[in-house]
């Protein structure tokens, strides 16, 4: 009896060690995958705040929560099973789907750029201005659609990091990455959009921080509108450079590599010019700018096609 109990305890200890090693492996792979996807994570955090701009303070956190809920659903209910299925049965389809998503980002970014250059109103915009509930629904839906593309890129990058792992480990790593990145991105977004409220609170509690606190609070409150406006612009730019980069990488995969190679050479040249201190920053800026220019061109073509198509249908209907 005692020998059997000791053997059982020994087996349990072995199983526990194996389980601990498996958890360590999953954690390590998840950290590695998250590090590789950090560029898209930054873009996701830059894009999201613009969907909250213009709403009352009381609606900001509920809107962020709705978008975060949609984001986690995107990753866990659709993208995770989809990535695993594609990896197992149709790995050839991953790149074309990512290119389609990148093209959508370029289209949406180009639309926002066109709106900045040549503002225009339509009937739907007037209805949304008069109906905050409808406007909120539209903005949340738009944010979740954009998040789906960025999340797909994050999950695809993460999948590539664990491509040689077993299917169970792949699923666990992707789930960990999905949850961790969603919490990180929308936690940061919540802090950004509520920064003005924190500034007001700081200003109104001078007994705790004194005059320094009042000045800091005032500075935060005055800076938040400019910061949100800047983030909206960064978010638009992020759509263009991320979307352009996705499409360029896809073209390289299919044998049309000279645009990516030219962009890579440009980034390498900028890195050399900047030296050891500024080189990495200049190299990244050169690469992002090149991808953004390509994104503007591609998005502009799609926008033009989308705007011309209704006109042609209207003309055909008149005839």
Short mmCIF file of C-alpha atoms in Angstrom, two decimals:
data_model
loop_
_atom_site.label_atom_id
_atom_site.label_comp_id
_atom_site.label_asym_id
_atom_site.label_seq_id
_atom_site.Cartn_x
_atom_site.Cartn_y
_atom_site.Cartn_z
CA UNK A 1 0.00 0.00 0.00
CA UNK A 2 2.74 2.47 1.01
CA UNK A 3 4.79 1.54 -2.06
CA UNK A 4 1.78 2.06 -4.31
CA UNK A 5 1.03 5.43 -2.74
CA UNK A 6 4.65 6.55 -3.20
CA UNK A 7 4.57 5.42 -6.82
CA UNK A 8 1.34 7.38 -7.37
CA UNK A 9 2.85 10.49 -5.77
CA UNK A 10 5.94 10.07 -7.94
CA UNK A 11 3.75 9.86 -11.06
CA UNK A 12 1.87 12.98 -9.99
CA UNK A 13 5.17 14.82 -9.47
CA UNK A 14 6.33 13.81 -12.96
CA UNK A 15 3.04 14.97 -14.49
CA UNK A 16 3.29 18.26 -12.59
CA UNK A 17 6.83 18.81 -13.89
CA UNK A 18 5.72 18.10 -17.46
CA UNK A 19 2.75 20.45 -17.05
CA UNK A 20 4.99 23.17 -15.62
CA UNK A 21 7.44 22.76 -18.50
CA UNK A 22 4.54 22.96 -20.96
CA UNK A 23 3.29 26.17 -19.32
CA UNK A 24 6.80 27.61 -19.49
CA UNK A 25 7.02 26.69 -23.18
CA UNK A 26 3.65 28.29 -23.95
CA UNK A 27 4.56 31.42 -21.98
CA UNK A 28 7.91 31.71 -23.73
CA UNK A 29 6.42 31.22 -27.18
CA UNK A 30 3.63 33.70 -26.41
CA UNK A 31 6.17 36.31 -25.29
CA UNK A 32 8.23 35.75 -28.45
CA UNK A 33 5.14 35.97 -30.66
CA UNK A 34 3.96 39.15 -28.92
CA UNK A 35 7.39 40.75 -29.37
CA UNK A 36 7.33 40.06 -33.11
CA UNK A 37 3.83 41.55 -33.40
CA UNK A 38 4.68 44.67 -31.39
CA UNK A 39 4.65 46.91 -34.48
CA UNK A 40 1.06 46.01 -35.30
CA UNK A 41 0.12 46.32 -31.61
CA UNK A 42 1.38 49.91 -31.59
CA UNK A 43 -0.61 50.63 -34.73
CA UNK A 44 -3.72 49.08 -33.17
CA UNK A 45 -3.34 51.29 -30.09
CA UNK A 46 -2.89 54.35 -32.31
CA UNK A 47 -5.94 53.58 -34.46
CA UNK A 48 -8.45 52.81 -31.68
CA UNK A 49 -8.71 56.20 -29.87
CA UNK A 50 -10.03 57.99 -32.94
CA UNK A 51 -13.25 55.96 -32.71
CA UNK A 52 -13.96 57.49 -29.28
CA UNK A 53 -13.21 61.10 -30.25
CA UNK A 54 -16.28 63.36 -30.18
CA UNK A 55 -18.39 61.40 -27.70
CA UNK A 56 -19.37 62.51 -24.19
CA UNK A 57 -17.08 61.58 -21.33
CA UNK A 58 -19.73 59.22 -19.94
CA UNK A 59 -19.71 57.15 -23.15
CA UNK A 60 -15.94 56.87 -23.61
CA UNK A 61 -15.20 53.84 -21.41
CA UNK A 62 -18.38 51.96 -22.46
CA UNK A 63 -17.35 52.45 -26.11
CA UNK A 64 -13.82 51.23 -25.40
CA UNK A 65 -15.30 48.22 -23.58
CA UNK A 66 -17.55 47.41 -26.56
CA UNK A 67 -14.61 47.60 -28.97
CA UNK A 68 -12.42 45.49 -26.64
CA UNK A 69 -15.20 42.87 -26.39
CA UNK A 70 -15.49 42.82 -30.17
CA UNK A 71 -11.70 42.53 -30.42
CA UNK A 72 -11.47 39.51 -28.13
CA UNK A 73 -14.32 37.88 -30.03
CA UNK A 74 -12.50 38.57 -33.30
CA UNK A 75 -9.38 36.87 -32.00
CA UNK A 76 -10.77 33.92 -30.05
CA UNK A 77 -13.99 33.02 -31.91
CA UNK A 78 -12.98 33.71 -35.51
CA UNK A 79 -9.27 34.30 -36.05
CA UNK A 80 -7.85 31.63 -33.73
CA UNK A 81 -9.88 28.73 -35.22
CA UNK A 82 -9.40 30.21 -38.68
CA UNK A 83 -5.61 30.44 -38.28
CA UNK A 84 -5.39 26.88 -37.02
CA UNK A 85 -7.58 25.57 -39.84
CA UNK A 86 -5.65 27.47 -42.50
CA UNK A 87 -2.33 26.32 -41.04
CA UNK A 88 -3.50 22.72 -41.13
CA UNK A 89 -5.45 22.54 -44.39
CA UNK A 90 -4.78 25.61 -46.56
CA UNK A 91 -1.57 27.44 -45.63
CA UNK A 92 -1.43 28.85 -49.16
CA UNK A 93 -4.54 30.98 -48.42
CA UNK A 94 -3.04 32.90 -45.48
CA UNK A 95 -1.05 35.39 -47.56
CA UNK A 96 -3.88 36.28 -50.01
CA UNK A 97 -6.27 36.84 -47.11
CA UNK A 98 -3.76 39.07 -45.34
CA UNK A 99 -3.26 41.03 -48.56
CA UNK A 100 -7.03 41.49 -48.85
CA UNK A 101 -7.11 42.78 -45.28
CA UNK A 102 -4.15 45.08 -45.97
CA UNK A 103 -5.93 46.48 -49.01
CA UNK A 104 -8.97 47.22 -46.84
CA UNK A 105 -6.77 49.14 -44.40
CA UNK A 106 -5.29 51.14 -47.30
CA UNK A 107 -8.80 51.91 -48.55
CA UNK A 108 -10.03 53.09 -45.16
CA UNK A 109 -6.88 55.16 -44.56
CA UNK A 110 -7.18 56.77 -48.00
CA UNK A 111 -10.84 57.59 -47.31
CA UNK A 112 -9.84 59.38 -44.10
CA UNK A 113 -7.07 61.22 -45.93
CA UNK A 114 -9.49 62.32 -48.64
CA UNK A 115 -11.88 63.56 -45.96
CA UNK A 116 -9.08 65.69 -44.48
CA UNK A 117 -8.08 67.13 -47.85
CA UNK A 118 -11.58 67.63 -49.20
CA UNK A 119 -14.21 67.47 -46.46
CA UNK A 120 -17.62 66.40 -47.65
CA UNK A 121 -20.94 65.66 -46.00
CA UNK A 122 -23.57 63.16 -46.96
CA UNK A 123 -27.07 62.29 -45.80
CA UNK A 124 -25.88 59.48 -43.56
CA UNK A 125 -23.47 61.79 -41.76
CA UNK A 126 -26.30 64.25 -41.04
CA UNK A 127 -28.45 61.46 -39.59
CA UNK A 128 -25.59 60.26 -37.42
CA UNK A 129 -24.92 63.77 -36.16
CA UNK A 130 -28.55 64.00 -35.08
CA UNK A 131 -28.61 60.51 -33.55
CA UNK A 132 -25.73 59.83 -31.11
CA UNK A 133 -26.87 56.22 -30.57
CA UNK A 134 -26.69 55.45 -34.29
CA UNK A 135 -23.33 57.24 -34.54
CA UNK A 136 -21.97 55.21 -31.63
CA UNK A 137 -23.12 51.95 -33.22
CA UNK A 138 -21.51 52.88 -36.51
CA UNK A 139 -18.23 53.91 -34.90
CA UNK A 140 -18.04 50.75 -32.77
CA UNK A 141 -18.79 48.59 -35.80
CA UNK A 142 -16.12 50.41 -37.82
CA UNK A 143 -13.60 50.02 -35.00
CA UNK A 144 -14.28 46.29 -34.72
CA UNK A 145 -13.92 45.85 -38.49
CA UNK A 146 -10.57 47.66 -38.45
CA UNK A 147 -9.51 45.72 -35.37
CA UNK A 148 -10.30 42.49 -37.21
CA UNK A 149 -7.71 43.29 -39.89
CA UNK A 150 -5.04 44.35 -37.40
CA UNK A 151 -5.84 41.36 -35.16
CA UNK A 152 -5.54 39.05 -38.16
CA UNK A 153 -2.05 40.38 -38.79
CA UNK A 154 -1.13 39.94 -35.11
CA UNK A 155 -2.46 36.37 -35.07
CA UNK A 156 -0.76 35.52 -38.37
CA UNK A 157 2.59 36.81 -37.10
CA UNK A 158 2.10 34.84 -33.88
CA UNK A 159 1.18 31.71 -35.83
CA UNK A 160 4.35 32.03 -37.88
CA UNK A 161 6.37 32.10 -34.66
CA UNK A 162 4.92 28.76 -33.48
CA UNK A 163 4.45 27.10 -36.87
CA UNK A 164 6.55 24.07 -35.82
CA UNK A 165 4.71 23.50 -32.53
CA UNK A 166 1.94 20.98 -31.97
CA UNK A 167 -1.62 22.07 -32.72
CA UNK A 168 -2.50 22.20 -29.01
CA UNK A 169 0.44 24.44 -28.19
CA UNK A 170 -0.35 26.65 -31.19
CA UNK A 171 -3.90 27.11 -29.90
CA UNK A 172 -2.71 27.93 -26.36
CA UNK A 173 -0.08 30.40 -27.55
CA UNK A 174 -2.52 32.18 -29.87
CA UNK A 175 -5.11 32.36 -27.07
CA UNK A 176 -2.57 33.81 -24.63
CA UNK A 177 -1.38 36.35 -27.21
CA UNK A 178 -4.98 37.30 -28.08
CA UNK A 179 -6.00 37.97 -24.47
CA UNK A 180 -2.76 39.68 -23.43
CA UNK A 181 -2.59 41.99 -26.42
CA UNK A 182 -6.27 42.93 -26.18
CA UNK A 183 -5.87 43.86 -22.51
CA UNK A 184 -2.70 45.81 -23.28
CA UNK A 185 -4.06 47.73 -26.27
CA UNK A 186 -7.45 48.66 -24.86
CA UNK A 187 -6.07 49.30 -21.39
CA UNK A 188 -3.76 51.88 -22.96
CA UNK A 189 -6.64 53.25 -25.04
CA UNK A 190 -8.81 53.62 -21.91
CA UNK A 191 -6.01 55.52 -20.17
CA UNK A 192 -5.60 57.81 -23.20
CA UNK A 193 -9.28 58.70 -23.55
CA UNK A 194 -9.75 59.27 -19.80
CA UNK A 195 -6.58 61.31 -19.37
CA UNK A 196 -8.61 64.54 -19.29
CA UNK A 197 -10.76 63.24 -16.42
CA UNK A 198 -7.60 62.27 -14.54
CA UNK A 199 -6.27 65.78 -15.14
CA UNK A 200 -9.45 67.32 -13.73
CA UNK A 201 -9.27 65.06 -10.67
CA UNK A 202 -5.65 66.01 -10.15
CA UNK A 203 -6.51 69.70 -10.44
CA UNK A 204 -9.34 69.41 -7.91
CA UNK A 205 -7.28 67.69 -5.20
CA UNK A 206 -4.61 70.32 -4.49
CA UNK A 207 -4.33 69.26 -0.85
CA UNK A 208 -2.60 66.08 -1.97
CA UNK A 209 -0.20 67.45 -4.57
CA UNK A 210 -0.21 71.21 -3.98
CA UNK A 211 0.34 73.77 -6.70
CA UNK A 212 2.36 71.29 -8.75
CA UNK A 213 -0.67 69.01 -8.95
CA UNK A 214 -2.95 71.87 -10.04
CA UNK A 215 -0.52 72.91 -12.79
CA UNK A 216 -0.04 69.30 -13.92
CA UNK A 217 -3.79 68.72 -14.00
CA UNK A 218 -4.37 71.89 -16.01
CA UNK A 219 -1.62 70.91 -18.47
CA UNK A 220 -3.11 67.45 -18.95
CA UNK A 221 -6.61 68.82 -19.57
CA UNK A 222 -5.34 71.33 -22.14
CA UNK A 223 -3.12 68.75 -23.84
CA UNK A 224 -5.69 65.94 -24.21
CA UNK A 225 -7.66 67.40 -27.19
CA UNK A 226 -4.41 67.96 -29.09
CA UNK A 227 -3.22 64.47 -28.17
CA UNK A 228 -6.45 62.87 -29.36
CA UNK A 229 -6.29 64.84 -32.61
CA UNK A 230 -2.69 63.73 -33.09
CA UNK A 231 -3.63 60.12 -32.35
CA UNK A 232 -6.42 60.29 -34.92
CA UNK A 233 -3.86 61.37 -37.52
CA UNK A 234 -1.42 58.69 -36.37
CA UNK A 235 -4.20 56.12 -36.58
CA UNK A 236 -4.97 57.11 -40.17
CA UNK A 237 -1.27 56.94 -41.04
CA UNK A 238 -1.00 53.57 -39.28
CA UNK A 239 -3.73 52.13 -41.49
CA UNK A 240 -1.79 53.22 -44.56
CA UNK A 241 1.68 52.03 -43.55
CA UNK A 242 0.50 48.75 -42.00
CA UNK A 243 -1.83 48.00 -44.91
CA UNK A 244 0.82 48.97 -47.45
CA UNK A 245 3.42 46.85 -45.67
CA UNK A 246 1.12 43.80 -45.61
CA UNK A 247 0.43 44.05 -49.34
CA UNK A 248 4.10 44.63 -50.19
CA UNK A 249 5.13 41.58 -48.18
CA UNK A 250 2.44 39.54 -49.93
CA UNK A 251 3.64 40.66 -53.35
CA UNK A 252 7.16 39.60 -52.40
CA UNK A 253 5.83 36.18 -51.39
CA UNK A 254 4.27 35.80 -54.83
CA UNK A 255 7.48 36.73 -56.65
CA UNK A 256 7.05 40.49 -57.14
CA UNK A 257 9.79 41.45 -54.74
CA UNK A 258 11.35 44.60 -56.19
CA UNK A 259 9.05 47.07 -54.35
CA UNK A 260 9.85 45.45 -50.99
CA UNK A 261 13.53 45.23 -51.85
CA UNK A 262 13.63 48.91 -52.83
CA UNK A 263 11.91 49.83 -49.58
CA UNK A 264 14.33 47.65 -47.62
CA UNK A 265 17.31 49.32 -49.32
CA UNK A 266 15.85 52.73 -48.48
CA UNK A 267 15.49 51.75 -44.81
CA UNK A 268 19.04 50.34 -44.71
CA UNK A 269 20.41 53.56 -46.24
CA UNK A 270 18.56 55.69 -43.70
CA UNK A 271 19.88 53.49 -40.88
CA UNK A 272 23.45 53.97 -42.06
CA UNK A 273 23.01 57.72 -42.32
CA UNK A 274 21.67 57.93 -38.78
CA UNK A 275 24.49 55.94 -37.24
CA UNK A 276 24.23 53.86 -34.10
CA UNK A 277 22.00 56.31 -32.21
CA UNK A 278 19.47 57.64 -34.74
CA UNK A 279 19.95 54.89 -37.32
CA UNK A 280 17.23 52.48 -36.12
CA UNK A 281 14.72 55.32 -35.79
CA UNK A 282 15.49 56.75 -39.24
CA UNK A 283 15.43 53.27 -40.76
CA UNK A 284 12.00 52.57 -39.29
CA UNK A 285 10.69 55.97 -40.41
CA UNK A 286 11.97 55.41 -43.94
CA UNK A 287 10.37 51.97 -44.13
CA UNK A 288 7.07 53.16 -42.63
CA UNK A 289 6.97 56.19 -44.94
CA UNK A 290 7.62 54.06 -48.02
CA UNK A 291 4.94 51.57 -47.02
CA UNK A 292 2.58 54.48 -46.28
CA UNK A 293 3.15 56.03 -49.71
CA UNK A 294 2.39 52.68 -51.32
CA UNK A 295 -0.69 52.42 -49.08
CA UNK A 296 -1.88 55.86 -50.22
CA UNK A 297 -1.46 54.89 -53.88
CA UNK A 298 -3.24 51.55 -53.47
CA UNK A 299 -5.95 53.01 -51.25
CA UNK A 300 -6.45 55.92 -53.66
CA UNK A 301 -7.01 53.49 -56.53
CA UNK A 302 -9.57 51.54 -54.49
CA UNK A 303 -11.31 54.72 -53.33
CA UNK A 304 -11.51 56.01 -56.91
CA UNK A 305 -12.92 52.68 -58.08
CA UNK A 306 -15.48 52.62 -55.26
CA UNK A 307 -16.59 56.19 -56.04
CA UNK A 308 -16.74 55.64 -59.79
CA UNK A 309 -18.75 52.41 -59.57
CA UNK A 310 -21.95 54.03 -58.18
CA UNK A 311 -21.71 56.78 -60.84
CA UNK A 312 -21.50 54.20 -63.62
CA UNK A 313 -24.44 52.26 -62.19
CA UNK A 314 -26.44 55.49 -61.94
CA UNK A 315 -25.60 56.42 -65.54
CA UNK A 316 -26.53 52.94 -66.74
CA UNK A 317 -29.86 53.21 -64.91
CA UNK A 318 -30.69 56.50 -66.63
CA UNK A 319 -30.12 54.94 -70.04
#
